[in-house]
PDB file of C-alpha atoms in Angstrom:
ATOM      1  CA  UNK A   1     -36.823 -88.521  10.614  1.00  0.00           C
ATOM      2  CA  UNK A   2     -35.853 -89.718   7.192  1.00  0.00           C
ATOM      3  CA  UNK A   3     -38.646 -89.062   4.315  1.00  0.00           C
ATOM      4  CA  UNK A   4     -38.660 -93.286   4.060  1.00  0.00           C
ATOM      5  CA  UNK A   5     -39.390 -93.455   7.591  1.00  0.00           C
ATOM      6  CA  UNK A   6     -36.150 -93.732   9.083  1.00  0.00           C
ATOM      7  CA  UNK A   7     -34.735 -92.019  12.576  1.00  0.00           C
ATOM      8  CA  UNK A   8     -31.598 -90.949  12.817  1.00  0.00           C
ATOM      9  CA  UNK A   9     -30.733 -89.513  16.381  1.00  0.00           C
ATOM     10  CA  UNK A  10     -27.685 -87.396  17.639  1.00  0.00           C
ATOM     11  CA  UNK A  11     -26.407 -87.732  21.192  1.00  0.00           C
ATOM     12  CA  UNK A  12     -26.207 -84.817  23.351  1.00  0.00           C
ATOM     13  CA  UNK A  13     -25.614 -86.790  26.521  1.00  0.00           C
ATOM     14  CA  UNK A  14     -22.071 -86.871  28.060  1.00  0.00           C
ATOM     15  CA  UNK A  15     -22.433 -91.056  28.004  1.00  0.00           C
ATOM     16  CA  UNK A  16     -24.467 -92.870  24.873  1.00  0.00           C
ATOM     17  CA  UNK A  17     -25.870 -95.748  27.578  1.00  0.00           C
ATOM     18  CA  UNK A  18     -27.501 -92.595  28.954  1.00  0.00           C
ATOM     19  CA  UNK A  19     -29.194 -92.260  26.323  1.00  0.00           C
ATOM     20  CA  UNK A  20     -30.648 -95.105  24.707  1.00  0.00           C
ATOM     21  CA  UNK A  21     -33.094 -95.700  27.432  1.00  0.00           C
ATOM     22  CA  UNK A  22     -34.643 -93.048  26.900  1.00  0.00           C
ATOM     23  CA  UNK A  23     -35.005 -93.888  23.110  1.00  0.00           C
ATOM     24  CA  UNK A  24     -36.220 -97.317  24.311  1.00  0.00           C
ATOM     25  CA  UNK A  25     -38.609 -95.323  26.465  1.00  0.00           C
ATOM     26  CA  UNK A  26     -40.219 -94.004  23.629  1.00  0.00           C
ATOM     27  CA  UNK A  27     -40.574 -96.878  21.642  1.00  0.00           C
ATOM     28  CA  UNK A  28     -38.798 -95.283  18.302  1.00  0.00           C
ATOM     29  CA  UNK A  29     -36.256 -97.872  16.443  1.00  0.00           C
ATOM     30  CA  UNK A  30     -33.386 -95.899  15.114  1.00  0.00           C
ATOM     31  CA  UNK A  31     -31.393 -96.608  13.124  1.00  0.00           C
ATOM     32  CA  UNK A  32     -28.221 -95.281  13.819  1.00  0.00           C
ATOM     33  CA  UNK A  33     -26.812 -92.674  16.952  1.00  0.00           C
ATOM     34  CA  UNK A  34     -24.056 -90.472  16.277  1.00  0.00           C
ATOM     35  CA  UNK A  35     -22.245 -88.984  18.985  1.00  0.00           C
ATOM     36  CA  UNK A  36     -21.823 -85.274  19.511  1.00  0.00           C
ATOM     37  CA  UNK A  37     -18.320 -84.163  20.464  1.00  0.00           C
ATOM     38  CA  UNK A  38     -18.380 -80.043  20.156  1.00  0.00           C
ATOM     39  CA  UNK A  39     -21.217 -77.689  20.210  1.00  0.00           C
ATOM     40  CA  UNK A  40     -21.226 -74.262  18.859  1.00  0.00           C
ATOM     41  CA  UNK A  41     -23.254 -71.286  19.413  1.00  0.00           C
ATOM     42  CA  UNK A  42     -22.162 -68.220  17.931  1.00  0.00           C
ATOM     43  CA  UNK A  43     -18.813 -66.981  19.396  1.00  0.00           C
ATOM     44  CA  UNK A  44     -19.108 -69.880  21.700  1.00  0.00           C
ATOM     45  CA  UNK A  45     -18.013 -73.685  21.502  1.00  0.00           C
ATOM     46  CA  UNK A  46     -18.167 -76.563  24.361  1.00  0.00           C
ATOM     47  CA  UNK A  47     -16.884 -79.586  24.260  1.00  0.00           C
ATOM     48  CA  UNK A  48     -19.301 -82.419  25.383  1.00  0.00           C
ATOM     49  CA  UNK A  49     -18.010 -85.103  27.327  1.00  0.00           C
TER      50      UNK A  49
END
């Protein structure tokens, strides 16, 4: 969350339509999703999707 009340979200989920139900689920508005393409984890990194 933003310090003017905004919520930003990143996707973690292989698909984005997975996703937004489950923001929808909880009620929050946000305002924008980005999509995660690589995670990293030291020495480690996976590609999502």
């Amino acid at each position: 969350a933003l310090e003017d009340g905004r919520l930003l979200a990143e996707c973690h989920a292989a698909n984005q339509s997975d996703f937004e139900p489950w923001l929808e689920e909880k009620g929050w508005e946000v305002e924008s999703i980005t999509p995660i393409r690589h995670m990293a984890r030291t020495g480690e990194i996976w590609k999502i999707g």
